[in-house]
Structure formats: C-alpha cells, structure tokens
Coordinates of C-alpha atoms and ligand atoms in Angstrom, one line a residue:
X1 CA 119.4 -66.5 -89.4
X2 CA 119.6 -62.7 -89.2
X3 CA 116.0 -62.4 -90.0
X4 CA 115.3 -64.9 -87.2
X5 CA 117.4 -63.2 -84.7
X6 CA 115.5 -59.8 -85.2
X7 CA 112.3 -61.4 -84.4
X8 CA 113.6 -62.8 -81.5
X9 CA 114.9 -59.4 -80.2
X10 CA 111.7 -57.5 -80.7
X11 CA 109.4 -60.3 -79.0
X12 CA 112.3 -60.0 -75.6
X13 CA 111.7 -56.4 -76.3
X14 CA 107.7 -56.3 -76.5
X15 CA 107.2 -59.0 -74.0
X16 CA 109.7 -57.1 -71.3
X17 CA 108.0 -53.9 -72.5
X18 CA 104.3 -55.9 -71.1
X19 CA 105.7 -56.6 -68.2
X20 CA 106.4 -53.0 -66.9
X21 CA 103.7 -52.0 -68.3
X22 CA 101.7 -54.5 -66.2
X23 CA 103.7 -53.9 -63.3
X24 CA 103.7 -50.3 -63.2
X25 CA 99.7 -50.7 -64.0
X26 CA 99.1 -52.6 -60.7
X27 CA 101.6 -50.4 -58.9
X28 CA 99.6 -47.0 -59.8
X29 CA 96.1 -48.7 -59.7
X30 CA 97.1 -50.4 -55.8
X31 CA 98.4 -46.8 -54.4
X32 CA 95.5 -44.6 -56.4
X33 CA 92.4 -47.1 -56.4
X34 CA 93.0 -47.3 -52.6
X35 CA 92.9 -43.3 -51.9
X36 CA 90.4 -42.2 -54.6
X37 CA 87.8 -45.0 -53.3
X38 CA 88.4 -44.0 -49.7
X39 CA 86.1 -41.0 -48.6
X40 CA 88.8 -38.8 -47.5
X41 CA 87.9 -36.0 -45.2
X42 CA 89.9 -33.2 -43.7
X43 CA 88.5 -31.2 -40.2
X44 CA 90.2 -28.6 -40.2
X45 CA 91.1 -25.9 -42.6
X46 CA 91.7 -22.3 -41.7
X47 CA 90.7 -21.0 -45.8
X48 CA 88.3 -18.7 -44.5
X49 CA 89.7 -16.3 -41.9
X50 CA 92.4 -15.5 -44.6
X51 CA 89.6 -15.4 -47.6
X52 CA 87.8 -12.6 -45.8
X53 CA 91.1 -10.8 -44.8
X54 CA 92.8 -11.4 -47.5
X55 CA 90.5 -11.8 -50.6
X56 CA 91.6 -15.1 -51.4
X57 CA 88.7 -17.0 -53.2
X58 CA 88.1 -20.8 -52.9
X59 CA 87.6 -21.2 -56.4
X60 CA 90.7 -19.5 -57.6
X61 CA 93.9 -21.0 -58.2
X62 CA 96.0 -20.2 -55.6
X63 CA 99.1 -22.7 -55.5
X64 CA 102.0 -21.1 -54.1
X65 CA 99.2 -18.3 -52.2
X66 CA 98.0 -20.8 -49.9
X67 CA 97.6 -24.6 -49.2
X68 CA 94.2 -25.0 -50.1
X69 CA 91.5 -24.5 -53.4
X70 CA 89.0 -26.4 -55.2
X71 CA 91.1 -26.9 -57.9
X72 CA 93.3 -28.8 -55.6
X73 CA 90.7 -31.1 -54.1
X74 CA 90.6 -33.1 -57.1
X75 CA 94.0 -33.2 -57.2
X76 CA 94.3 -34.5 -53.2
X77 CA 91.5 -36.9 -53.5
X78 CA 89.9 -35.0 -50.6
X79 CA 86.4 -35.4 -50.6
X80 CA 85.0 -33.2 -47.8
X81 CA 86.6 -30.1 -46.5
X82 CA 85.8 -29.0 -43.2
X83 CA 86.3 -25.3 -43.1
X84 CA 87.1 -23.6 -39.6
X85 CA 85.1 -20.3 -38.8
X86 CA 87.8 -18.6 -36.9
X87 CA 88.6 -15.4 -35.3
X88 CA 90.7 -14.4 -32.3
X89 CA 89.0 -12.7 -29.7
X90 CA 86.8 -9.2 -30.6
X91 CA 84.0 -7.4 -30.1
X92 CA 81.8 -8.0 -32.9
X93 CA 83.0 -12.6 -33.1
X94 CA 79.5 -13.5 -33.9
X95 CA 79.1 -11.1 -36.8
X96 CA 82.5 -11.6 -38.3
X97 CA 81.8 -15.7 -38.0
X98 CA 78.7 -14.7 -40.2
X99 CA 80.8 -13.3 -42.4
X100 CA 82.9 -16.4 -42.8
X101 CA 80.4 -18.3 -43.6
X102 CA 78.8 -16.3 -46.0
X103 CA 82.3 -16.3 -48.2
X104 CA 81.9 -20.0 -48.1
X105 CA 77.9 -19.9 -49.0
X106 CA 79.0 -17.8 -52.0
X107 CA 81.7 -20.0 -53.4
X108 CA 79.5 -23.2 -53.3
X109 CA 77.1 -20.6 -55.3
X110 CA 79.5 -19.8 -57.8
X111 CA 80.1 -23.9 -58.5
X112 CA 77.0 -26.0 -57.5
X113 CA 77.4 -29.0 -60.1
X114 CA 81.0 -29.4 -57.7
X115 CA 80.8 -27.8 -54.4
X116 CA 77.6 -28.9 -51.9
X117 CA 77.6 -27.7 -48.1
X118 CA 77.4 -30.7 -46.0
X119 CA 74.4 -30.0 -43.3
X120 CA 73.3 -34.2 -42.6
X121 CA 74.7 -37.6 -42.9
X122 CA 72.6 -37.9 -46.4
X123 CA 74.4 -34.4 -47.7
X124 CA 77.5 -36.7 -47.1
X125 CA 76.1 -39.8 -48.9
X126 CA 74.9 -37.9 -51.8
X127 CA 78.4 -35.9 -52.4
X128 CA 80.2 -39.4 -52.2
X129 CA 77.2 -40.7 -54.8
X130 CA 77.6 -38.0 -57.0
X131 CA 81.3 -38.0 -57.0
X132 CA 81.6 -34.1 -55.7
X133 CA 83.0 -32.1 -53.1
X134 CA 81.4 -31.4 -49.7
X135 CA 82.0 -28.2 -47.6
X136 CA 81.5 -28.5 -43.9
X137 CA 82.2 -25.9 -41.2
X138 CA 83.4 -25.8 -37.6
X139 CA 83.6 -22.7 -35.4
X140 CA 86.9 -22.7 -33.9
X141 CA 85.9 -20.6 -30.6
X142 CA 83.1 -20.4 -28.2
X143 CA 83.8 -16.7 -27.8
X144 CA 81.6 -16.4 -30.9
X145 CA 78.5 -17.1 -29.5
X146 CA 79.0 -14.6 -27.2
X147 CA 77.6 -16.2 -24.1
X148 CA 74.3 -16.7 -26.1
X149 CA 72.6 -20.2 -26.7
X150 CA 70.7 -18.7 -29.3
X151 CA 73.7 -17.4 -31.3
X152 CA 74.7 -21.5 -31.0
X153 CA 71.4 -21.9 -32.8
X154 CA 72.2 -19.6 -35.1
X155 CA 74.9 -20.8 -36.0
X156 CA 73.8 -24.3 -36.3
X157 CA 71.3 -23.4 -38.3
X158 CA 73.4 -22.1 -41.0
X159 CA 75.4 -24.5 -41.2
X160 CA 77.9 -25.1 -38.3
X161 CA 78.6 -28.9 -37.7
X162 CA 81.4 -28.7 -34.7
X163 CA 82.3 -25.9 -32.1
X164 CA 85.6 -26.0 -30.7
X165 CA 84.9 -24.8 -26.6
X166 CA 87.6 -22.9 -26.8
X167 CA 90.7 -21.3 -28.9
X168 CA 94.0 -20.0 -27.3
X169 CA 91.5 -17.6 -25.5
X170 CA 88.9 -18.9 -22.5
X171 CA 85.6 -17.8 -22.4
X172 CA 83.4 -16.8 -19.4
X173 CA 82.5 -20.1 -19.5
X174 CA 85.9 -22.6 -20.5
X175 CA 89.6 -22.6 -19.9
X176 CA 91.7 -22.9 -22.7
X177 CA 94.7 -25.0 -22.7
X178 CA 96.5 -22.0 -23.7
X179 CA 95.3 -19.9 -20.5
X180 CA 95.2 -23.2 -18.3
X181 CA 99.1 -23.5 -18.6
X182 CA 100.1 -20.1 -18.7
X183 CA 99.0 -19.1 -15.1
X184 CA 96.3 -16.6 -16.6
X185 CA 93.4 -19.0 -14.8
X186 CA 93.6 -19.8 -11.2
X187 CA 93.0 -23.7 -10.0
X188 CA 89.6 -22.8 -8.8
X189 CA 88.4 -21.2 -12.0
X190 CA 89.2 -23.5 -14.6
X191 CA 86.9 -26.0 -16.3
X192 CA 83.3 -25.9 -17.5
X193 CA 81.3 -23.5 -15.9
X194 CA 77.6 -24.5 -15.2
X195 CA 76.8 -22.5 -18.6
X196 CA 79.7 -24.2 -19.7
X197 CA 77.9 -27.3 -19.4
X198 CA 74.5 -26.2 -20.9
X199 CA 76.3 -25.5 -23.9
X200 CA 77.8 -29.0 -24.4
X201 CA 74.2 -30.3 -23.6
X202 CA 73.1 -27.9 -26.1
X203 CA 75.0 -29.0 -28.4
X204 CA 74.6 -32.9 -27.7
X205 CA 70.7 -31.5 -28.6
X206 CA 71.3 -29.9 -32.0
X207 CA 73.7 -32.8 -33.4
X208 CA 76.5 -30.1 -33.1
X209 CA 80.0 -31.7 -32.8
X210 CA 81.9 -30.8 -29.7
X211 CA 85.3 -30.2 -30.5
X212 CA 88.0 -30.6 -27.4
X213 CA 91.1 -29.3 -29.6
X214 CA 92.9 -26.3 -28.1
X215 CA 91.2 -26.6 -24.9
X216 CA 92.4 -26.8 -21.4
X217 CA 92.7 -30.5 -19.6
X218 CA 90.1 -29.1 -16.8
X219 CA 87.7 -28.1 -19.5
X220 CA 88.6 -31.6 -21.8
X221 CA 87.9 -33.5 -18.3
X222 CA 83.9 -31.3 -17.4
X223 CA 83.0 -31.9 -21.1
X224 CA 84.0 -35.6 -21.1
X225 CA 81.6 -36.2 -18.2
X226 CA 78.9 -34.2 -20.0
X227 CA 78.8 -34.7 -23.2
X228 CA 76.4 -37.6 -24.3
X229 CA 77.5 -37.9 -27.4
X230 CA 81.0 -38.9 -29.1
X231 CA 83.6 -36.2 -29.5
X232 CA 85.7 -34.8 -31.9
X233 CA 89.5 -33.5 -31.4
X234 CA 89.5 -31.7 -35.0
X235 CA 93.2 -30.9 -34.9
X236 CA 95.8 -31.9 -32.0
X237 CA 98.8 -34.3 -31.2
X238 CA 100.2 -36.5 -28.8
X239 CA 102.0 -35.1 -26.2
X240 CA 104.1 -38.0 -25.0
X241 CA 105.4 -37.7 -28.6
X242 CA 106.0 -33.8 -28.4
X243 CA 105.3 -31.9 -25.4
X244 CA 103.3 -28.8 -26.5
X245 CA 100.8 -26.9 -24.3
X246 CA 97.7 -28.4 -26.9
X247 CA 98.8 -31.7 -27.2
X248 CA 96.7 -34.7 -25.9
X249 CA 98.1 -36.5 -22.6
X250 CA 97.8 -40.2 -22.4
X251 CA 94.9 -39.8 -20.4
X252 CA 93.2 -37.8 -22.6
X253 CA 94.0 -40.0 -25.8
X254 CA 92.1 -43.0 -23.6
X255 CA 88.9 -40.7 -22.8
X256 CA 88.3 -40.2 -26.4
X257 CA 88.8 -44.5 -26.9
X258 CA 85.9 -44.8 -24.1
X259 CA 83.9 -42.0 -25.4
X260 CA 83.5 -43.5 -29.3
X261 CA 85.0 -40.1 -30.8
X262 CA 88.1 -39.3 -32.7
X263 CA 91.0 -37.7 -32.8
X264 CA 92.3 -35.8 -36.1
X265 CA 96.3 -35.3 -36.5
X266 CA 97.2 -31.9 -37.1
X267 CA 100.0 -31.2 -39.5
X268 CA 102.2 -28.2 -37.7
X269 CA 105.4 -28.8 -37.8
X270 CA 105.8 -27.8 -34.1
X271 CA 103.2 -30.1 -32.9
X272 CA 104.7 -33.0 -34.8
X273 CA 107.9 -32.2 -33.8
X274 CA 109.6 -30.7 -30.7
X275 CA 112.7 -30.2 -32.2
X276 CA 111.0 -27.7 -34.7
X277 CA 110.8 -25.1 -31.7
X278 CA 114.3 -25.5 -31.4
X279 CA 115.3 -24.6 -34.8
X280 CA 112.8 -22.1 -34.9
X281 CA 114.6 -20.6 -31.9
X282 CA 117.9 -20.7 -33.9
X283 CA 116.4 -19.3 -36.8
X284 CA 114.8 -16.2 -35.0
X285 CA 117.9 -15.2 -33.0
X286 CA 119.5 -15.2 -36.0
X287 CA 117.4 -12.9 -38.0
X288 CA 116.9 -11.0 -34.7
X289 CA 117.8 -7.4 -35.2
X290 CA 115.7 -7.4 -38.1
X291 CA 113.0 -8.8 -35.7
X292 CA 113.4 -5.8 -33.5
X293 CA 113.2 -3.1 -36.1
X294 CA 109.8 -4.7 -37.1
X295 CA 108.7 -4.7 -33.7
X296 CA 109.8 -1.1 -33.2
X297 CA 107.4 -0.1 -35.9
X298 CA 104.9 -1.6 -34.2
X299 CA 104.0 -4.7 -35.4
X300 CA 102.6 -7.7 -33.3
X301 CA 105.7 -10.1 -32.8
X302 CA 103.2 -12.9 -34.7
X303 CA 103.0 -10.9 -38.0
X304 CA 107.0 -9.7 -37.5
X305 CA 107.6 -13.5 -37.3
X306 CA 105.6 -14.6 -40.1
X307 CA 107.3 -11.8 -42.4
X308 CA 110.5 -13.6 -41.4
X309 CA 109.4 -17.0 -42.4
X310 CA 107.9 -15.6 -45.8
X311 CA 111.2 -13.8 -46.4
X312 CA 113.6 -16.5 -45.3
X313 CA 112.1 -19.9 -47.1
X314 CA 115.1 -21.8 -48.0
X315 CA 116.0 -21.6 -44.1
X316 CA 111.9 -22.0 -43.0
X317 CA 112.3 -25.1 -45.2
X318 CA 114.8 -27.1 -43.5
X319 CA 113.0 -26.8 -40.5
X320 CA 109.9 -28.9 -41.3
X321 CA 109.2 -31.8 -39.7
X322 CA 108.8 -34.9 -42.1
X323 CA 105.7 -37.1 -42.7
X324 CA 107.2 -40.0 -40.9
X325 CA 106.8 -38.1 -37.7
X326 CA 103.0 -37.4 -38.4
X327 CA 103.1 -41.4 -39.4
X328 CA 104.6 -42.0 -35.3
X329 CA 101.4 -39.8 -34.1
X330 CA 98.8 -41.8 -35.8
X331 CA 100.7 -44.9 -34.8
X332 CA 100.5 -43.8 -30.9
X333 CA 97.1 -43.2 -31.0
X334 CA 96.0 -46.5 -33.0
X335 CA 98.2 -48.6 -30.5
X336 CA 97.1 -46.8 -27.3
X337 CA 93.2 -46.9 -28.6
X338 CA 93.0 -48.7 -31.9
X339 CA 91.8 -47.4 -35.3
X340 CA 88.5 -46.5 -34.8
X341 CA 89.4 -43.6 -33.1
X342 CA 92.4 -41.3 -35.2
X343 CA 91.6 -39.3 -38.8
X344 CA 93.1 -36.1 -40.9
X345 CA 92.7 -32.6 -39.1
X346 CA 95.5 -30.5 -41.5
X347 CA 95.4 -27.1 -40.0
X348 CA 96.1 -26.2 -43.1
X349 CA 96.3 -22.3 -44.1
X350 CA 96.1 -21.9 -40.7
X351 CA 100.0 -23.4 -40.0
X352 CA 103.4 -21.8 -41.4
X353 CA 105.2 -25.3 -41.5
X354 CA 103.7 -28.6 -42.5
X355 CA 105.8 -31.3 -43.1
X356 CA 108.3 -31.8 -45.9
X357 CA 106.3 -34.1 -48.1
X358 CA 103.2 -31.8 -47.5
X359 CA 102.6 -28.9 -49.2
X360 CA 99.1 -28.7 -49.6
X361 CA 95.9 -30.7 -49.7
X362 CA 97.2 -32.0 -53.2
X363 CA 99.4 -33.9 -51.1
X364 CA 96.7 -36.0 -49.1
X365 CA 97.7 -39.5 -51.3
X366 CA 101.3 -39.2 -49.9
X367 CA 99.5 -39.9 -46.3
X368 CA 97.7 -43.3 -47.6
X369 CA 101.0 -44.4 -49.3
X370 CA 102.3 -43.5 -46.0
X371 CA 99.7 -45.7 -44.3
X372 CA 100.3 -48.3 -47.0
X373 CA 104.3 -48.5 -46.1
X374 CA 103.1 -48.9 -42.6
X375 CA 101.1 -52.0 -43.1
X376 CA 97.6 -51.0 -42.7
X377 CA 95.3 -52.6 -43.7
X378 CA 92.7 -51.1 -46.4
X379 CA 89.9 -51.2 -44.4
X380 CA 91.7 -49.3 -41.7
X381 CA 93.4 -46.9 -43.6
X382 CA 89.8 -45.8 -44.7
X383 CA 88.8 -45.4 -41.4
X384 CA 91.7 -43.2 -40.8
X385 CA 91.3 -41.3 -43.8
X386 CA 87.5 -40.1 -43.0
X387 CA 85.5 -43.4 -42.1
X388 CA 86.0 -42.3 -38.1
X389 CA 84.9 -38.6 -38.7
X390 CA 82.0 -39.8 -40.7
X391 CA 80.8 -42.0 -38.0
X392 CA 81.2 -39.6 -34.9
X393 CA 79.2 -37.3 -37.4
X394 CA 76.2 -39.8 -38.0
X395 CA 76.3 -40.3 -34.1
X396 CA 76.1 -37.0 -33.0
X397 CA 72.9 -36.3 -35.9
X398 CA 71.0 -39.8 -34.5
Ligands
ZN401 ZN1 93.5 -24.1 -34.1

C-alpha cells in the first residue's frame, strides 16, 4: 500500500512537472520565435554624435552609459541599426558628418564576421541570411550638405541611405517645424525652395530616402508633391494624440498612406506623452535655483537641464511615459492608414526619457509582446517591426 502510494505521488508529481514544462516551453517559444524571426529594424539612433563627443565606442559595453551597443543588439533582437549622422547647426556640418561616419566605418572594421554596413536591398538580405547585424545611416539635417548637391553625392556614396530635410534648424532651402511654429519664418518664406525641390528630386535619383521628421508642415506638404518615391518619417508622433510642435497632424499621417511610405514611432517621453511636459515643468521649478546657478556660469539651459535629469533619476523616473502610450500611437496610425505604413524609429541616445518598460534597445521584445497583447496579427506585427522600412527602402533603390 505505502509503496503504491509513493508511486502514485511521484507520477502526479512528474506528470504536473511535464505540463509546465510544456506550457512554459510554448509560452517562451510563442513570444521569442515571433521577435527573433521577425527582421526587426530601428531608424533612428543618435550613437554617433555622442561616440565622437564623447568617446563612446559601439563595440564597448556600455549599459548604464547609454541605450545602445552591439552587445545589446543580440540581446534586443534588433537586426539593423539605423545610425543618425547628426549635428546642430555649424560651420564645418559636412566635415563633422564625415566624421560620424567614419566612427561607424571603424567599428564595423573592428567586428566584420558581426557588423556589415547596409548600402542595397541585397546588403539587407545577406545580413538577415547570415544571421548578423546591419548598420545603416541617415543624416539628420540638410544643413550638412551645405547647399551643395555634390556634398549629397558624397554623402550617398559613403554610405548615407536617408536625409532628414531638416532638423530643429531650416536651411536656405526648408523650414523646419521647429522655425515654422516659432514665428522665426514668415508665411511667404516657408516651404521647399526651388533648390529645395532639386534636392528631393536628387535624392528620388540616388535611391536616397527622404526623411519628413522634424520638418515644417509647409516643407512636409512641397516635398509630398515632389517626391516620386515613397517617404520615410524616421522618428515622429501623432499629434492628435500629444500636441507637440514635430508631431504628425491627421493630414499629414494620410499623405504618408497615399504616398506608400512609413512612419517610425519615436520613443520620447514628451512626444508620447503630453503630460510629460507637465511634470517636467514641476520638476524644473522645483530644482530651480540650482538651475539658475548653472546658468549663471554659463552653461546652455539644455546641458543645465540635462545635469538636472542625470542628478535627479529617482524623480526623472517617475516621469516616463509608459509603453502602452507608445502602443496608442501605433494604434492611431494603423487605424487611420493601416499597417503597411507605421515601424520603430527609438531616438534612442538621442532622448533623456523613454518609456518605463524601455530602457534600451535590449528592450525591443517588450514592443512585440506589446503588439502580441494587442491582437496583431504575426504577419503584421512583422511589418511593424521592420517589414514597412524594408519595403520603402527596396522602393526608393528600384
Ligand atoms: Zn531628431
């Protein structure tokens, strides 16, 4: 009887201990199987400013630095890596964008059985054959072609997939949304100028991605009716759903469903979320007479502010927005145009505040679970994860 009794209790025991087994098998495999398989692609990452400022080096480990190494890739699933070549406006733009891009031409150097720069749609087919990463790179910026086609060649040439027209500054020849909003350009003045427009055709020629974040609804408008090819919005948000200076309008969102391109959801808290300017508000008034001695030593009220978010983190922290919200702006855009037209555009290392559940690109699974709990389907959520940039990319090379 006794001896009976123990058998019984170990084959409850082993058969129950199957089950979860099985279970929490099929649970892993559904949530990994899904993201690994995907080809996940991020469009915009702001790595390299900080690598040539800072010294920061792709290949290092950096967790806790910055939101981004190569390291990390494998951990995030993330396949391709498009790296922004930004700086704000200065003399010598073109020369420090070369710069940029030589830091990244030296770390795929340093690791060419993992790291390939991206240049055609077959680059990208071999680095999802081979099971590396790919390295792309957008210039986030017209000012660094200094009103020079060939400098757009140049650039191309070496490597340069997308140009944004504009950042928060306008060139000669494009109004940025910043400087469209903030009374700096007068009605007549904004838009495309007629170089303007030989620079999208330009681009349209070389296979060159034009990229319509950060710039000004006159300029997203003259490009829209020039471009011939299908755009990119490498990292921006939906106004209706926070009203920030950069985010798309409704009519906006639908030009980019007509025109084939796609629009990549960028992670700042404070374009997720309006409330986030709120509390940051609350936070800064708070800490400001420290504020004002940093000013008074002459600091620029950016660098004074991120001091106060590095110092402060247990406070910075509670004013994240949350991955839901960045769930609600992928939703807007997929019901307002489908899912053909939405993808991944972090910002990251280029943001102080990405949503709680996001603290680096090790962190890009959490977005497909996301997806998951929202009911996509898998074929969709692999058009959101990079299918839709890889597309627009193969269009604009044809
Ligand atoms: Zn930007």
């Amino acid at each position: 009887m006794k001896v009976n009794k123990y058998i019984r209790l170990t084959l409850i025991v082993i058969s129950s201990l199957w089950i979860l087994l099985l279970s929490l098998n099929g649970y892993s495999q559904k949530k990994n199987t899904l993201h690994q398989k995907a080809v996940v692609i991020d469009t915009h990452n702001d790595f390299l400013s900080q690598s040539v400022e800072k010294g920061f080096m792709f290949d290092q480990s950096l967790k806790g630095k910055t939101h981004s190494d190569l390291g990390r890739m494998d951990a995030g699933g993330l396949d391709i890596q498009i790296f922004s070549i930004w700086c704000d406006e200065r003399p010598d733009a073109f020369a420090f964008a070369n710069r940029e891009i030589d830091s990244l031409y030296s770390v795929v150097k340093r690791n060419p059985s993992t790291l390939k720069i991206i240049y055609s749609p077959g680059d990208m087919k071999t680095v999802i054959k081979k099971k590396i990463h790919g390295a792309m790179m957008g210039v986030e910026g017209g000012h660094m072609i200094e009103n020079d086609l060939s400098k757009l060649d140049s650039l191309y040439k070496r490597g340069v997939r997308y140009m944004t027209l504009t950042w928060n500054n306008s060139t000669p020849w494009a109004s940025s949304a910043m400087e469209e909003t903030n009374g700096k350009i007068p009605e007549g003045k904004k838009g495309l100028s007629p170089f303007g427009r030989d620079v999208v055709k330009r681009m349209n020629q070389l296979g060159m991605m034009v990229d319509l974040s950060h710039v000004g609804e006159q300029t997203f408008k003259d490009a829209m009716a020039t471009t011939t090819k299908p755009v990119i919005v490498s990292h921006s948000c939906v106004w209706n759903l926070a009203h920030v200076f950069r985010n798309l309008k409704d009519d906006q969102i639908d030009a980019v469903g007509k025109n084939g391109g796609v629009i990549c959801i960028n992670f700042f808290s404070g374009f997720l979320d309006s409330n986030f300017m709120k509390r940051q508000k609350v936070f800064f008034e708070a800490h400001q007479p420290e504020k004002d001695s940093l000013l008074k030593t002459g600091m620029q009220q950016f660098f004074a502010e991120d001091y106060l978010f590095q110092k402060y983190p247990a406070e910075v922290d509670g004013m994240r927005a949350t991955l839901n919200t960045l769930m609600d702006h992928i939703d807007y855009i997929v019901k307002r145009i489908g899912t053909d037209h939405v993808g991944l555009g972090s910002d990251f290392d280029g943001i102080n505040s990405a949503p709680r559940e996001l603290n680096g690109i090790e962190d890009f699974p959490k977005i497909t679970e996301a997806l998951q709990a929202r009911g996509y389907s898998n074929k969709d959520i692999k058009k959101i994860l990079g299918g839709n940039v890889a597309r627009v990319f193969g269009e604009n090379q044809k």
